[in-house]
mmCIF file with all atom_site columns, C-alpha atoms in Angstrom:
data_model
loop_
_atom_site.group_PDB
_atom_site.id
_atom_site.type_symbol
_atom_site.label_atom_id
_atom_site.label_alt_id
_atom_site.label_comp_id
_atom_site.label_asym_id
_atom_site.label_entity_id
_atom_site.label_seq_id
_atom_site.pdbx_PDB_ins_code
_atom_site.Cartn_x
_atom_site.Cartn_y
_atom_site.Cartn_z
_atom_site.occupancy
_atom_site.B_iso_or_equiv
_atom_site.pdbx_formal_charge
_atom_site.auth_seq_id
_atom_site.auth_comp_id
_atom_site.auth_asym_id
_atom_site.auth_atom_id
_atom_site.pdbx_PDB_model_num
ATOM 1   C CA . MET A 1 1   ? 16.715  -25.324 124.224 1.00 0.00 ? 1   MET A CA 1
ATOM 2   C CA . GLU A 1 2   ? 17.379  -27.860 126.965 1.00 0.00 ? 2   GLU A CA 1
ATOM 3   C CA . ARG A 1 3   ? 15.332  -25.754 129.381 1.00 0.00 ? 3   ARG A CA 1
ATOM 4   C CA . ALA A 1 4   ? 12.608  -25.135 126.783 1.00 0.00 ? 4   ALA A CA 1
ATOM 5   C CA . VAL A 1 5   ? 11.969  -28.760 125.833 1.00 0.00 ? 5   VAL A CA 1
ATOM 6   C CA . PRO A 1 6   ? 9.786   -29.626 128.859 1.00 0.00 ? 6   PRO A CA 1
ATOM 7   C CA . LEU A 1 7   ? 7.375   -26.893 127.730 1.00 0.00 ? 7   LEU A CA 1
ATOM 8   C CA . TYR A 1 8   ? 6.891   -28.111 124.159 1.00 0.00 ? 8   TYR A CA 1
ATOM 9   C CA . ASP A 1 9   ? 3.472   -29.703 124.807 1.00 0.00 ? 9   ASP A CA 1
ATOM 10  C CA . ILE A 1 10  ? 2.242   -27.247 127.450 1.00 0.00 ? 10  ILE A CA 1
ATOM 11  C CA . GLY A 1 11  ? -0.597  -26.265 125.114 1.00 0.00 ? 11  GLY A CA 1
ATOM 12  C CA . LYS A 1 12  ? -2.258  -29.597 125.810 1.00 0.00 ? 12  LYS A CA 1
ATOM 13  C CA . ILE A 1 13  ? -3.631  -28.058 129.017 1.00 0.00 ? 13  ILE A CA 1
ATOM 14  C CA . ALA A 1 14  ? -6.025  -26.160 126.725 1.00 0.00 ? 14  ALA A CA 1
ATOM 15  C CA . VAL A 1 15  ? -7.296  -29.381 125.092 1.00 0.00 ? 15  VAL A CA 1
ATOM 16  C CA . PRO A 1 16  ? -10.123 -31.335 126.762 1.00 0.00 ? 16  PRO A CA 1
ATOM 17  C CA . ALA A 1 17  ? -8.894  -34.466 128.543 1.00 0.00 ? 17  ALA A CA 1
ATOM 18  C CA . ALA A 1 18  ? -11.463 -36.570 126.673 1.00 0.00 ? 18  ALA A CA 1
ATOM 19  C CA . ILE A 1 19  ? -9.698  -35.721 123.411 1.00 0.00 ? 19  ILE A CA 1
ATOM 20  C CA . LEU A 1 20  ? -6.225  -36.328 124.809 1.00 0.00 ? 20  LEU A CA 1
ATOM 21  C CA . LYS A 1 21  ? -7.233  -39.730 126.179 1.00 0.00 ? 21  LYS A CA 1
ATOM 22  C CA . LYS A 1 22  ? -9.387  -40.855 123.272 1.00 0.00 ? 22  LYS A CA 1
ATOM 23  C CA . THR A 1 23  ? -8.136  -44.102 121.727 1.00 0.00 ? 23  THR A CA 1
ATOM 24  C CA . GLU A 1 24  ? -10.408 -44.045 118.674 1.00 0.00 ? 24  GLU A CA 1
ATOM 25  C CA . ARG A 1 25  ? -9.804  -41.863 115.640 1.00 0.00 ? 25  ARG A CA 1
ATOM 26  C CA . LEU A 1 26  ? -10.528 -38.203 116.340 1.00 0.00 ? 26  LEU A CA 1
ATOM 27  C CA . THR A 1 27  ? -13.355 -36.478 114.515 1.00 0.00 ? 27  THR A CA 1
ATOM 28  C CA . PRO A 1 28  ? -12.348 -33.510 112.333 1.00 0.00 ? 28  PRO A CA 1
ATOM 29  C CA . GLU A 1 29  ? -13.535 -31.141 115.087 1.00 0.00 ? 29  GLU A CA 1
ATOM 30  C CA . GLU A 1 30  ? -11.604 -33.037 117.761 1.00 0.00 ? 30  GLU A CA 1
ATOM 31  C CA . LEU A 1 31  ? -8.502  -33.107 115.568 1.00 0.00 ? 31  LEU A CA 1
ATOM 32  C CA . GLU A 1 32  ? -8.710  -29.348 115.116 1.00 0.00 ? 32  GLU A CA 1
ATOM 33  C CA . LEU A 1 33  ? -8.971  -28.904 118.891 1.00 0.00 ? 33  LEU A CA 1
ATOM 34  C CA . PHE A 1 34  ? -6.047  -31.275 119.469 1.00 0.00 ? 34  PHE A CA 1
ATOM 35  C CA . GLN A 1 35  ? -3.888  -29.509 116.897 1.00 0.00 ? 35  GLN A CA 1
ATOM 36  C CA . SER A 1 36  ? -4.568  -26.183 118.597 1.00 0.00 ? 36  SER A CA 1
ATOM 37  C CA . HIS A 1 37  ? -2.226  -27.299 121.382 1.00 0.00 ? 37  HIS A CA 1
ATOM 38  C CA . ALA A 1 38  ? 0.727   -26.089 119.316 1.00 0.00 ? 38  ALA A CA 1
ATOM 39  C CA . THR A 1 39  ? -0.412  -22.473 118.985 1.00 0.00 ? 39  THR A CA 1
ATOM 40  C CA . GLU A 1 40  ? -1.897  -22.496 122.487 1.00 0.00 ? 40  GLU A CA 1
ATOM 41  C CA . GLY A 1 41  ? 1.461   -23.673 123.831 1.00 0.00 ? 41  GLY A CA 1
ATOM 42  C CA . ALA A 1 42  ? 3.264   -20.756 122.224 1.00 0.00 ? 42  ALA A CA 1
ATOM 43  C CA . ARG A 1 43  ? 0.662   -18.340 123.557 1.00 0.00 ? 43  ARG A CA 1
ATOM 44  C CA . ILE A 1 44  ? 0.950   -19.741 127.084 1.00 0.00 ? 44  ILE A CA 1
ATOM 45  C CA . VAL A 1 45  ? 4.752   -19.601 127.034 1.00 0.00 ? 45  VAL A CA 1
ATOM 46  C CA . LYS A 1 46  ? 4.767   -15.986 125.851 1.00 0.00 ? 46  LYS A CA 1
ATOM 47  C CA . GLU A 1 47  ? 2.038   -14.906 128.257 1.00 0.00 ? 47  GLU A CA 1
ATOM 48  C CA . ILE A 1 48  ? 3.453   -16.541 131.367 1.00 0.00 ? 48  ILE A CA 1
ATOM 49  C CA . LEU A 1 49  ? 7.193   -16.328 130.783 1.00 0.00 ? 49  LEU A CA 1
ATOM 50  C CA . GLY A 1 50  ? 7.360   -13.143 128.698 1.00 0.00 ? 50  GLY A CA 1
ATOM 51  C CA . GLY A 1 51  ? 8.354   -10.878 131.554 1.00 0.00 ? 51  GLY A CA 1
ATOM 52  C CA . LEU A 1 52  ? 10.164  -13.464 133.648 1.00 0.00 ? 52  LEU A CA 1
ATOM 53  C CA . GLU A 1 53  ? 12.680  -15.040 131.291 1.00 0.00 ? 53  GLU A CA 1
ATOM 54  C CA . SER A 1 54  ? 15.121  -13.802 128.693 1.00 0.00 ? 54  SER A CA 1
ATOM 55  C CA . PRO A 1 55  ? 13.604  -12.934 125.318 1.00 0.00 ? 55  PRO A CA 1
ATOM 56  C CA . GLU A 1 56  ? 15.809  -15.609 123.678 1.00 0.00 ? 56  GLU A CA 1
ATOM 57  C CA . PHE A 1 57  ? 14.512  -18.342 125.999 1.00 0.00 ? 57  PHE A CA 1
ATOM 58  C CA . VAL A 1 58  ? 10.892  -17.285 125.490 1.00 0.00 ? 58  VAL A CA 1
ATOM 59  C CA . GLN A 1 59  ? 11.391  -17.258 121.716 1.00 0.00 ? 59  GLN A CA 1
ATOM 60  C CA . ILE A 1 60  ? 12.925  -20.748 121.660 1.00 0.00 ? 60  ILE A CA 1
ATOM 61  C CA . ALA A 1 61  ? 10.298  -22.178 124.025 1.00 0.00 ? 61  ALA A CA 1
ATOM 62  C CA . ALA A 1 62  ? 7.438   -20.594 122.061 1.00 0.00 ? 62  ALA A CA 1
ATOM 63  C CA . GLN A 1 63  ? 8.833   -21.698 118.685 1.00 0.00 ? 63  GLN A CA 1
ATOM 64  C CA . THR A 1 64  ? 9.366   -25.234 119.970 1.00 0.00 ? 64  THR A CA 1
ATOM 65  C CA . ALA A 1 65  ? 5.791   -25.406 121.256 1.00 0.00 ? 65  ALA A CA 1
ATOM 66  C CA . ALA A 1 66  ? 4.268   -23.805 118.163 1.00 0.00 ? 66  ALA A CA 1
ATOM 67  C CA . ARG A 1 67  ? 6.218   -25.584 115.455 1.00 0.00 ? 67  ARG A CA 1
ATOM 68  C CA . HIS A 1 68  ? 7.100   -29.084 116.691 1.00 0.00 ? 68  HIS A CA 1
ATOM 69  C CA . HIS A 1 69  ? 4.416   -30.617 114.437 1.00 0.00 ? 69  HIS A CA 1
ATOM 70  C CA . GLU A 1 70  ? 5.622   -28.916 111.267 1.00 0.00 ? 70  GLU A CA 1
ATOM 71  C CA . LYS A 1 71  ? 7.106   -31.341 108.726 1.00 0.00 ? 71  LYS A CA 1
ATOM 72  C CA . TRP A 1 72  ? 10.139  -30.865 106.514 1.00 0.00 ? 72  TRP A CA 1
ATOM 73  C CA . ASN A 1 73  ? 7.972   -31.256 103.389 1.00 0.00 ? 73  ASN A CA 1
ATOM 74  C CA . GLY A 1 74  ? 5.393   -28.664 104.491 1.00 0.00 ? 74  GLY A CA 1
ATOM 75  C CA . THR A 1 75  ? 2.535   -31.018 105.365 1.00 0.00 ? 75  THR A CA 1
ATOM 76  C CA . GLY A 1 76  ? 2.595   -30.443 109.131 1.00 0.00 ? 76  GLY A CA 1
ATOM 77  C CA . TYR A 1 77  ? 0.666   -28.052 111.320 1.00 0.00 ? 77  TYR A CA 1
ATOM 78  C CA . PRO A 1 78  ? -0.218  -25.417 112.341 1.00 0.00 ? 78  PRO A CA 1
ATOM 79  C CA . SER A 1 79  ? 1.322   -23.354 109.516 1.00 0.00 ? 79  SER A CA 1
ATOM 80  C CA . LYS A 1 80  ? 2.522   -25.891 106.947 1.00 0.00 ? 80  LYS A CA 1
ATOM 81  C CA . LEU A 1 81  ? 6.044   -24.480 107.148 1.00 0.00 ? 81  LEU A CA 1
ATOM 82  C CA . SER A 1 82  ? 8.758   -26.397 105.331 1.00 0.00 ? 82  SER A CA 1
ATOM 83  C CA . GLU A 1 83  ? 12.491  -26.924 105.426 1.00 0.00 ? 83  GLU A CA 1
ATOM 84  C CA . GLU A 1 84  ? 14.507  -24.090 107.009 1.00 0.00 ? 84  GLU A CA 1
ATOM 85  C CA . ALA A 1 85  ? 11.368  -21.995 107.534 1.00 0.00 ? 85  ALA A CA 1
ATOM 86  C CA . ILE A 1 86  ? 10.764  -24.303 110.495 1.00 0.00 ? 86  ILE A CA 1
ATOM 87  C CA . PRO A 1 87  ? 12.835  -23.044 113.434 1.00 0.00 ? 87  PRO A CA 1
ATOM 88  C CA . LEU A 1 88  ? 15.789  -25.325 114.224 1.00 0.00 ? 88  LEU A CA 1
ATOM 89  C CA . CYS A 1 89  ? 14.547  -25.952 117.767 1.00 0.00 ? 89  CYS A CA 1
ATOM 90  C CA . ALA A 1 90  ? 11.224  -27.209 116.381 1.00 0.00 ? 90  ALA A CA 1
ATOM 91  C CA . ARG A 1 91  ? 12.927  -29.452 113.792 1.00 0.00 ? 91  ARG A CA 1
ATOM 92  C CA . ILE A 1 92  ? 14.918  -31.074 116.581 1.00 0.00 ? 92  ILE A CA 1
ATOM 93  C CA . MET A 1 93  ? 11.831  -31.399 118.795 1.00 0.00 ? 93  MET A CA 1
ATOM 94  C CA . ALA A 1 94  ? 9.794   -32.922 115.971 1.00 0.00 ? 94  ALA A CA 1
ATOM 95  C CA . LEU A 1 95  ? 12.244  -35.791 115.723 1.00 0.00 ? 95  LEU A CA 1
ATOM 96  C CA . ALA A 1 96  ? 12.532  -36.233 119.494 1.00 0.00 ? 96  ALA A CA 1
ATOM 97  C CA . ASP A 1 97  ? 8.744   -36.182 119.875 1.00 0.00 ? 97  ASP A CA 1
ATOM 98  C CA . ALA A 1 98  ? 8.300   -38.769 117.124 1.00 0.00 ? 98  ALA A CA 1
ATOM 99  C CA . PHE A 1 99  ? 10.906  -41.041 118.702 1.00 0.00 ? 99  PHE A CA 1
ATOM 100 C CA . ASP A 1 100 ? 9.268   -40.667 122.101 1.00 0.00 ? 100 ASP A CA 1
ATOM 101 C CA . SER A 1 101 ? 5.768   -41.283 120.736 1.00 0.00 ? 101 SER A CA 1
ATOM 102 C CA . LEU A 1 102 ? 6.875   -44.466 118.997 1.00 0.00 ? 102 LEU A CA 1
ATOM 103 C CA . ALA A 1 103 ? 9.340   -45.864 121.529 1.00 0.00 ? 103 ALA A CA 1
ATOM 104 C CA . ALA A 1 104 ? 7.861   -44.925 124.900 1.00 0.00 ? 104 ALA A CA 1
ATOM 105 C CA . ARG A 1 105 ? 5.991   -47.384 127.052 1.00 0.00 ? 105 ARG A CA 1
ATOM 106 C CA . ARG A 1 106 ? 2.420   -46.227 127.698 1.00 0.00 ? 106 ARG A CA 1
ATOM 107 C CA . ASP A 1 107 ? -0.711  -47.619 129.275 1.00 0.00 ? 107 ASP A CA 1
ATOM 108 C CA . ASP A 1 108 ? -2.641  -47.284 126.003 1.00 0.00 ? 108 ASP A CA 1
ATOM 109 C CA . LYS A 1 109 ? -0.107  -49.004 123.720 1.00 0.00 ? 109 LYS A CA 1
ATOM 110 C CA . PRO A 1 110 ? 2.917   -51.253 123.875 1.00 0.00 ? 110 PRO A CA 1
ATOM 111 C CA . ARG A 1 111 ? 6.341   -49.880 123.094 1.00 0.00 ? 111 ARG A CA 1
ATOM 112 C CA . MET A 1 112 ? 7.267   -50.326 119.443 1.00 0.00 ? 112 MET A CA 1
ATOM 113 C CA . ASP A 1 113 ? 10.356  -52.359 118.581 1.00 0.00 ? 113 ASP A CA 1
ATOM 114 C CA . TYR A 1 114 ? 13.371  -50.060 118.212 1.00 0.00 ? 114 TYR A CA 1
ATOM 115 C CA . ASP A 1 115 ? 14.253  -51.389 114.753 1.00 0.00 ? 115 ASP A CA 1
ATOM 116 C CA . GLU A 1 116 ? 10.772  -50.417 113.606 1.00 0.00 ? 116 GLU A CA 1
ATOM 117 C CA . VAL A 1 117 ? 11.040  -46.992 115.273 1.00 0.00 ? 117 VAL A CA 1
ATOM 118 C CA . PHE A 1 118 ? 14.335  -46.243 113.552 1.00 0.00 ? 118 PHE A CA 1
ATOM 119 C CA . LYS A 1 119 ? 12.952  -47.491 110.212 1.00 0.00 ? 119 LYS A CA 1
ATOM 120 C CA . ILE A 1 120 ? 10.022  -45.062 110.499 1.00 0.00 ? 120 ILE A CA 1
ATOM 121 C CA . ILE A 1 121 ? 12.442  -42.212 111.245 1.00 0.00 ? 121 ILE A CA 1
ATOM 122 C CA . GLU A 1 122 ? 14.675  -43.254 108.346 1.00 0.00 ? 122 GLU A CA 1
ATOM 123 C CA . ASP A 1 123 ? 11.674  -43.399 106.010 1.00 0.00 ? 123 ASP A CA 1
ATOM 124 C CA . GLY A 1 124 ? 10.681  -39.907 107.187 1.00 0.00 ? 124 GLY A CA 1
ATOM 125 C CA . ILE A 1 125 ? 13.978  -38.291 106.193 1.00 0.00 ? 125 ILE A CA 1
ATOM 126 C CA . GLY A 1 126 ? 13.228  -35.397 103.848 1.00 0.00 ? 126 GLY A CA 1
ATOM 127 C CA . ALA A 1 127 ? 9.481   -35.755 104.342 1.00 0.00 ? 127 ALA A CA 1
ATOM 128 C CA . ASP A 1 128 ? 8.726   -35.551 108.055 1.00 0.00 ? 128 ASP A CA 1
ATOM 129 C CA . PHE A 1 129 ? 12.200  -34.725 109.340 1.00 0.00 ? 129 PHE A CA 1
ATOM 130 C CA . ASP A 1 130 ? 15.118  -32.456 108.541 1.00 0.00 ? 130 ASP A CA 1
ATOM 131 C CA . PRO A 1 131 ? 17.522  -34.782 106.681 1.00 0.00 ? 131 PRO A CA 1
ATOM 132 C CA . THR A 1 132 ? 20.631  -33.608 108.554 1.00 0.00 ? 132 THR A CA 1
ATOM 133 C CA . ILE A 1 133 ? 19.060  -33.899 111.994 1.00 0.00 ? 133 ILE A CA 1
ATOM 134 C CA . ALA A 1 134 ? 17.520  -37.297 111.261 1.00 0.00 ? 134 ALA A CA 1
ATOM 135 C CA . ARG A 1 135 ? 20.752  -38.750 109.868 1.00 0.00 ? 135 ARG A CA 1
ATOM 136 C CA . GLU A 1 136 ? 22.718  -37.505 112.879 1.00 0.00 ? 136 GLU A CA 1
ATOM 137 C CA . PHE A 1 137 ? 20.091  -38.966 115.218 1.00 0.00 ? 137 PHE A CA 1
ATOM 138 C CA . LEU A 1 138 ? 20.292  -42.341 113.482 1.00 0.00 ? 138 LEU A CA 1
ATOM 139 C CA . LYS A 1 139 ? 24.057  -42.340 114.088 1.00 0.00 ? 139 LYS A CA 1
ATOM 140 C CA . ILE A 1 140 ? 23.397  -42.361 117.842 1.00 0.00 ? 140 ILE A CA 1
ATOM 141 C CA . LYS A 1 141 ? 20.659  -45.001 117.985 1.00 0.00 ? 141 LYS A CA 1
ATOM 142 C CA . HIS A 1 142 ? 22.385  -46.774 120.849 1.00 0.00 ? 142 HIS A CA 1
ATOM 143 C CA . LYS A 1 143 ? 22.357  -43.598 122.962 1.00 0.00 ? 143 LYS A CA 1
ATOM 144 C CA . ALA A 1 144 ? 18.656  -42.964 122.218 1.00 0.00 ? 144 ALA A CA 1
ATOM 145 C CA . ILE A 1 145 ? 17.815  -46.501 123.316 1.00 0.00 ? 145 ILE A CA 1
ATOM 146 C CA . GLU A 1 146 ? 19.945  -46.164 126.444 1.00 0.00 ? 146 GLU A CA 1
ATOM 147 C CA . ILE A 1 147 ? 18.200  -42.938 127.445 1.00 0.00 ? 147 ILE A CA 1
ATOM 148 C CA . ASN A 1 148 ? 14.742  -44.287 126.649 1.00 0.00 ? 148 ASN A CA 1
ATOM 149 C CA . GLU A 1 149 ? 15.337  -47.480 128.602 1.00 0.00 ? 149 GLU A CA 1
ATOM 150 C CA . GLY A 1 150 ? 16.645  -45.492 131.564 1.00 0.00 ? 150 GLY A CA 1
ATOM 151 C CA . ARG A 1 151 ? 13.557  -43.331 131.946 1.00 0.00 ? 151 ARG A CA 1
ATOM 152 C CA . LYS A 1 152 ? 11.435  -43.965 135.006 1.00 0.00 ? 152 LYS A CA 1
ATOM 153 C CA . ASN A 1 153 ? 7.941   -42.670 135.665 1.00 0.00 ? 153 ASN A CA 1
ATOM 154 C CA . ASP A 1 154 ? 7.662   -40.790 132.381 1.00 0.00 ? 154 ASP A CA 1
ATOM 155 C CA . PHE A 1 155 ? 4.820   -38.256 132.744 1.00 0.00 ? 155 PHE A CA 1
ATOM 156 C CA . ARG A 1 156 ? 2.761   -37.800 129.577 1.00 0.00 ? 156 ARG A CA 1
ATOM 157 C CA . LEU A 1 157 ? -0.635  -36.225 129.003 1.00 0.00 ? 157 LEU A CA 1
#
């Protein structure tokens, strides 16, 4: 999984830059295009790495890309999977992606206060996030902050 994580949003290369950079609310058509990055990511991983990497790695990388926006309660995308039907790698990535989205410094928004970030994650237990994974993550808040503060030149689309 550690090697697969950098590929989780690779499907964004199939989404127009104007949509990725848009600061206003996306139209329904734009949202559909944006959300396609999950299935496109899985397709790209399978197509490019299928014959080059181990089947287990390709499966984990593709599942992480395809399912990292699924929610524990079944309201995510692209397939509205819930609970254990969501691959473990994707449940972990969903939490990591949410933390990164909320806590990272970006040109288009200030970094959110860590207390607020952790409150959002706590409030999402059992709805957005796997309860076990989220509770374990909240036990290591200090480590998450340390890692986030130590990042330099974070590349994001």
